[in-house]
Amino acid sequence: MLAVGELYRSLHGAENELRGLKKTNNDLFGTLSETNSYLNTIKELRVRLERDVQEFKRKKINHIPSRMRHLHDRLSEYSKIQNSWKEHLDKSGVTNSVTHRAICKLSSELNSLEEKQKSLQATLDGYNSLPPNFSLAREKIEEGKIQLQRLETEFKERCAAMYQ
């Protein structure tokens, strides 16, 4: 009887172990099903991504010529506008001599000439005050020198008086 009891316990243990293995098998099957589902999703995403990449490449390649045509059209339009303005300026008589840069250069030259003219005019005014006769002019210059010497001595005397 001992052998039947042990056999019963062994069978009962084997049943429990079989149930445990079935449960583990079911758990593994569930995990395998989830993994299989994830793999299928990844495959679908990969297929969609490859399709999207191909479509993007096709659109990008197709987009380049249309963009180039657009840029070429804009370039042509700008060239026409530039030519029309150039013709308008030519008809109006605008040349390089009347550009802002040229006018500024002429203005600076004019200012320089006016400064030279002022200094020359001051020199000329000194000569205009002289009499037309050479001997009279010489006398007037001598009078000016004498007056200058008197003023210098007066200045020196006043300075000496200030410091004493």
PDB file of C-alpha atoms in Angstrom:
ATOM      1  CA  MET A   1       0.000   0.000   0.000  1.00  0.00           C
ATOM      2  CA  LEU A   2       2.850   2.144   0.471  1.00  0.00           C
ATOM      3  CA  ALA A   3       3.663   1.903  -3.153  1.00  0.00           C
ATOM      4  CA  VAL A   4       0.141   2.964  -4.203  1.00  0.00           C
ATOM      5  CA  GLY A   5       0.315   5.996  -1.876  1.00  0.00           C
ATOM      6  CA  GLU A   6       3.642   6.977  -3.290  1.00  0.00           C
ATOM      7  CA  LEU A   7       2.386   6.437  -6.779  1.00  0.00           C
ATOM      8  CA  TYR A   8      -0.648   8.576  -5.991  1.00  0.00           C
ATOM      9  CA  ARG A   9       1.570  11.308  -4.583  1.00  0.00           C
ATOM     10  CA  SER A  10       3.879  11.046  -7.545  1.00  0.00           C
ATOM     11  CA  LEU A  11       0.922  11.272  -9.929  1.00  0.00           C
ATOM     12  CA  HIS A  12      -0.483  14.175  -7.987  1.00  0.00           C
ATOM     13  CA  GLY A  13       2.962  15.911  -8.059  1.00  0.00           C
ATOM     14  CA  ALA A  14       3.275  15.178 -11.783  1.00  0.00           C
ATOM     15  CA  GLU A  15      -0.225  16.645 -12.312  1.00  0.00           C
ATOM     16  CA  ASN A  16       0.752  19.782 -10.414  1.00  0.00           C
ATOM     17  CA  GLU A  17       3.984  19.987 -12.337  1.00  0.00           C
ATOM     18  CA  LEU A  18       2.074  19.498 -15.604  1.00  0.00           C
ATOM     19  CA  ARG A  19      -0.375  22.239 -14.627  1.00  0.00           C
ATOM     20  CA  GLY A  20       2.584  24.519 -13.827  1.00  0.00           C
ATOM     21  CA  LEU A  21       4.179  23.680 -17.170  1.00  0.00           C
ATOM     22  CA  LYS A  22       0.868  24.324 -18.964  1.00  0.00           C
ATOM     23  CA  LYS A  23       0.574  27.659 -17.192  1.00  0.00           C
ATOM     24  CA  THR A  24       4.187  28.534 -18.098  1.00  0.00           C
ATOM     25  CA  ASN A  25       3.503  27.326 -21.651  1.00  0.00           C
ATOM     26  CA  ASN A  26       0.372  29.537 -21.831  1.00  0.00           C
ATOM     27  CA  ASP A  27       2.355  32.498 -20.440  1.00  0.00           C
ATOM     28  CA  LEU A  28       5.126  31.915 -22.981  1.00  0.00           C
ATOM     29  CA  PHE A  29       2.550  31.538 -25.752  1.00  0.00           C
ATOM     30  CA  GLY A  30       0.983  34.886 -24.698  1.00  0.00           C
ATOM     31  CA  THR A  31       4.407  36.543 -24.664  1.00  0.00           C
ATOM     32  CA  LEU A  32       5.185  34.964 -28.034  1.00  0.00           C
ATOM     33  CA  SER A  33       1.875  36.239 -29.415  1.00  0.00           C
ATOM     34  CA  GLU A  34       2.621  39.751 -28.121  1.00  0.00           C
ATOM     35  CA  THR A  35       6.136  39.610 -29.579  1.00  0.00           C
ATOM     36  CA  ASN A  36       4.719  38.361 -32.885  1.00  0.00           C
ATOM     37  CA  SER A  37       2.204  41.213 -32.837  1.00  0.00           C
ATOM     38  CA  TYR A  38       5.014  43.733 -32.183  1.00  0.00           C
ATOM     39  CA  LEU A  39       7.067  42.238 -35.016  1.00  0.00           C
ATOM     40  CA  ASN A  40       4.112  42.505 -37.394  1.00  0.00           C
ATOM     41  CA  THR A  41       3.591  46.142 -36.357  1.00  0.00           C
ATOM     42  CA  ILE A  42       7.294  46.848 -36.904  1.00  0.00           C
ATOM     43  CA  LYS A  43       7.145  45.191 -40.334  1.00  0.00           C
ATOM     44  CA  GLU A  44       4.115  47.315 -41.268  1.00  0.00           C
ATOM     45  CA  LEU A  45       5.863  50.472 -40.050  1.00  0.00           C
ATOM     46  CA  ARG A  46       8.986  49.544 -42.017  1.00  0.00           C
ATOM     47  CA  VAL A  47       6.942  49.025 -45.180  1.00  0.00           C
ATOM     48  CA  ARG A  48       5.141  52.360 -44.652  1.00  0.00           C
ATOM     49  CA  LEU A  49       8.418  54.123 -43.953  1.00  0.00           C
ATOM     50  CA  GLU A  50      10.035  52.713 -47.100  1.00  0.00           C
ATOM     51  CA  ARG A  51       6.977  53.749 -49.115  1.00  0.00           C
ATOM     52  CA  ASP A  52       7.068  57.259 -47.578  1.00  0.00           C
ATOM     53  CA  VAL A  53      10.792  57.580 -48.293  1.00  0.00           C
ATOM     54  CA  GLN A  54      10.250  56.577 -51.922  1.00  0.00           C
ATOM     55  CA  GLU A  55       7.355  59.027 -52.237  1.00  0.00           C
ATOM     56  CA  PHE A  56       9.417  61.796 -50.635  1.00  0.00           C
ATOM     57  CA  LYS A  57      12.322  61.140 -53.010  1.00  0.00           C
ATOM     58  CA  ARG A  58       9.959  61.163 -55.975  1.00  0.00           C
ATOM     59  CA  LYS A  59       8.297  64.401 -54.827  1.00  0.00           C
ATOM     60  CA  LYS A  60      11.623  66.041 -54.044  1.00  0.00           C
ATOM     61  CA  ILE A  61      13.027  65.118 -57.433  1.00  0.00           C
ATOM     62  CA  ASN A  62       9.833  66.301 -59.111  1.00  0.00           C
ATOM     63  CA  HIS A  63       9.835  69.489 -57.013  1.00  0.00           C
ATOM     64  CA  ILE A  64      13.351  70.583 -58.020  1.00  0.00           C
ATOM     65  CA  PRO A  65      12.570  71.279 -61.694  1.00  0.00           C
ATOM     66  CA  SER A  66       9.417  73.241 -60.810  1.00  0.00           C
ATOM     67  CA  ARG A  67      11.369  75.279 -58.253  1.00  0.00           C
ATOM     68  CA  MET A  68      14.117  75.915 -60.797  1.00  0.00           C
ATOM     69  CA  ARG A  69      11.520  77.028 -63.356  1.00  0.00           C
ATOM     70  CA  HIS A  70      10.025  79.371 -60.775  1.00  0.00           C
ATOM     71  CA  LEU A  71      13.444  80.861 -59.955  1.00  0.00           C
ATOM     72  CA  HIS A  72      14.276  81.214 -63.655  1.00  0.00           C
ATOM     73  CA  ASP A  73      10.944  82.988 -64.245  1.00  0.00           C
ATOM     74  CA  ARG A  74      11.645  85.377 -61.358  1.00  0.00           C
ATOM     75  CA  LEU A  75      15.124  86.054 -62.734  1.00  0.00           C
ATOM     76  CA  SER A  76      13.664  86.852 -66.148  1.00  0.00           C
ATOM     77  CA  GLU A  77      11.075  89.135 -64.550  1.00  0.00           C
ATOM     78  CA  TYR A  78      13.723  91.002 -62.539  1.00  0.00           C
ATOM     79  CA  SER A  79      15.941  91.354 -65.621  1.00  0.00           C
ATOM     80  CA  LYS A  80      13.043  92.869 -67.572  1.00  0.00           C
ATOM     81  CA  ILE A  81      12.325  95.327 -64.749  1.00  0.00           C
ATOM     82  CA  GLN A  82      15.999  96.262 -64.545  1.00  0.00           C
ATOM     83  CA  ASN A  83      16.203  96.819 -68.303  1.00  0.00           C
ATOM     84  CA  SER A  84      13.038  98.953 -68.305  1.00  0.00           C
ATOM     85  CA  TRP A  85      14.448 101.152 -65.515  1.00  0.00           C
ATOM     86  CA  LYS A  86      17.764 101.436 -67.352  1.00  0.00           C
ATOM     87  CA  GLU A  87      15.941 102.538 -70.515  1.00  0.00           C
ATOM     88  CA  HIS A  88      13.893 105.018 -68.467  1.00  0.00           C
ATOM     89  CA  LEU A  89      17.070 106.493 -66.954  1.00  0.00           C
ATOM     90  CA  ASP A  90      18.723 106.695 -70.390  1.00  0.00           C
ATOM     91  CA  LYS A  91      15.689 108.488 -71.825  1.00  0.00           C
ATOM     92  CA  SER A  92      15.738 110.913 -68.897  1.00  0.00           C
ATOM     93  CA  GLY A  93      19.357 111.804 -69.647  1.00  0.00           C
ATOM     94  CA  VAL A  94      20.789 110.327 -66.462  1.00  0.00           C
ATOM     95  CA  THR A  95      24.473 109.515 -66.889  1.00  0.00           C
ATOM     96  CA  ASN A  96      27.283 108.578 -64.551  1.00  0.00           C
ATOM     97  CA  SER A  97      28.156 112.252 -64.199  1.00  0.00           C
ATOM     98  CA  VAL A  98      24.926 112.944 -62.281  1.00  0.00           C
ATOM     99  CA  THR A  99      25.008 110.049 -59.851  1.00  0.00           C
ATOM    100  CA  HIS A 100      25.077 110.692 -56.134  1.00  0.00           C
ATOM    101  CA  ARG A 101      28.722 109.628 -55.884  1.00  0.00           C
ATOM    102  CA  ALA A 102      29.774 111.975 -58.701  1.00  0.00           C
ATOM    103  CA  ILE A 103      27.847 114.890 -57.204  1.00  0.00           C
ATOM    104  CA  CYS A 104      29.411 114.292 -53.774  1.00  0.00           C
ATOM    105  CA  LYS A 105      32.864 114.233 -55.359  1.00  0.00           C
ATOM    106  CA  LEU A 106      32.157 117.491 -57.226  1.00  0.00           C
ATOM    107  CA  SER A 107      30.848 119.037 -54.004  1.00  0.00           C
ATOM    108  CA  SER A 108      34.032 118.175 -52.115  1.00  0.00           C
ATOM    109  CA  GLU A 109      36.148 119.575 -54.991  1.00  0.00           C
ATOM    110  CA  LEU A 110      34.042 122.770 -54.948  1.00  0.00           C
ATOM    111  CA  ASN A 111      34.552 123.151 -51.181  1.00  0.00           C
ATOM    112  CA  SER A 112      38.297 122.691 -51.641  1.00  0.00           C
ATOM    113  CA  LEU A 113      38.383 125.314 -54.414  1.00  0.00           C
ATOM    114  CA  GLU A 114      36.349 127.742 -52.266  1.00  0.00           C
ATOM    115  CA  GLU A 115      38.897 127.381 -49.432  1.00  0.00           C
ATOM    116  CA  LYS A 116      41.767 128.066 -51.846  1.00  0.00           C
ATOM    117  CA  GLN A 117      39.864 131.024 -53.270  1.00  0.00           C
ATOM    118  CA  LYS A 118      39.355 132.492 -49.773  1.00  0.00           C
ATOM    119  CA  SER A 119      43.076 132.300 -48.965  1.00  0.00           C
ATOM    120  CA  LEU A 120      44.000 133.797 -52.365  1.00  0.00           C
ATOM    121  CA  GLN A 121      41.385 136.544 -51.897  1.00  0.00           C
ATOM    122  CA  ALA A 122      42.867 137.431 -48.508  1.00  0.00           C
ATOM    123  CA  THR A 123      46.315 137.721 -50.130  1.00  0.00           C
ATOM    124  CA  LEU A 124      44.881 139.807 -52.963  1.00  0.00           C
ATOM    125  CA  ASP A 125      43.080 142.105 -50.516  1.00  0.00           C
ATOM    126  CA  GLY A 126      46.472 142.840 -48.931  1.00  0.00           C
ATOM    127  CA  TYR A 127      47.805 143.920 -52.314  1.00  0.00           C
ATOM    128  CA  ASN A 128      44.670 145.899 -53.210  1.00  0.00           C
ATOM    129  CA  SER A 129      45.214 148.208 -50.237  1.00  0.00           C
ATOM    130  CA  LEU A 130      48.632 149.204 -51.665  1.00  0.00           C
ATOM    131  CA  PRO A 131      48.900 152.278 -53.866  1.00  0.00           C
ATOM    132  CA  PRO A 132      49.477 151.669 -57.587  1.00  0.00           C
ATOM    133  CA  ASN A 133      52.859 153.456 -57.621  1.00  0.00           C
ATOM    134  CA  PHE A 134      55.835 151.276 -56.642  1.00  0.00           C
ATOM    135  CA  SER A 135      57.598 153.936 -54.564  1.00  0.00           C
ATOM    136  CA  LEU A 136      54.365 154.796 -52.725  1.00  0.00           C
ATOM    137  CA  ALA A 137      53.795 151.120 -52.069  1.00  0.00           C
ATOM    138  CA  ARG A 138      57.320 150.815 -50.683  1.00  0.00           C
ATOM    139  CA  GLU A 139      56.693 153.767 -48.349  1.00  0.00           C
ATOM    140  CA  LYS A 140      53.433 152.252 -47.124  1.00  0.00           C
ATOM    141  CA  ILE A 141      55.194 148.943 -46.400  1.00  0.00           C
ATOM    142  CA  GLU A 142      57.883 150.817 -44.432  1.00  0.00           C
ATOM    143  CA  GLU A 143      55.179 152.644 -42.469  1.00  0.00           C
ATOM    144  CA  GLY A 144      53.601 149.278 -41.688  1.00  0.00           C
ATOM    145  CA  LYS A 145      56.934 147.889 -40.472  1.00  0.00           C
ATOM    146  CA  ILE A 146      57.499 150.921 -38.230  1.00  0.00           C
ATOM    147  CA  GLN A 147      53.979 150.618 -36.808  1.00  0.00           C
ATOM    148  CA  LEU A 148      54.560 146.899 -36.212  1.00  0.00           C
ATOM    149  CA  GLN A 149      57.806 147.628 -34.317  1.00  0.00           C
ATOM    150  CA  ARG A 150      56.025 150.242 -32.163  1.00  0.00           C
ATOM    151  CA  LEU A 151      53.275 147.769 -31.325  1.00  0.00           C
ATOM    152  CA  GLU A 152      55.811 145.059 -30.451  1.00  0.00           C
ATOM    153  CA  THR A 153      57.720 147.355 -28.073  1.00  0.00           C
ATOM    154  CA  GLU A 154      54.485 148.534 -26.483  1.00  0.00           C
ATOM    155  CA  PHE A 155      53.434 144.907 -26.048  1.00  0.00           C
ATOM    156  CA  LYS A 156      56.790 144.001 -24.437  1.00  0.00           C
ATOM    157  CA  GLU A 157      56.546 146.970 -22.063  1.00  0.00           C
ATOM    158  CA  ARG A 158      53.049 146.049 -20.967  1.00  0.00           C
ATOM    159  CA  CYS A 159      54.039 142.432 -20.433  1.00  0.00           C
ATOM    160  CA  ALA A 160      57.065 143.510 -18.374  1.00  0.00           C
ATOM    161  CA  ALA A 161      54.825 145.814 -16.302  1.00  0.00           C
ATOM    162  CA  MET A 162      52.393 142.974 -15.637  1.00  0.00           C
ATOM    163  CA  TYR A 163      55.085 140.671 -14.276  1.00  0.00           C
ATOM    164  CA  GLN A 164      56.801 143.265 -12.041  1.00  0.00           C
TER     165      GLN A 164
END
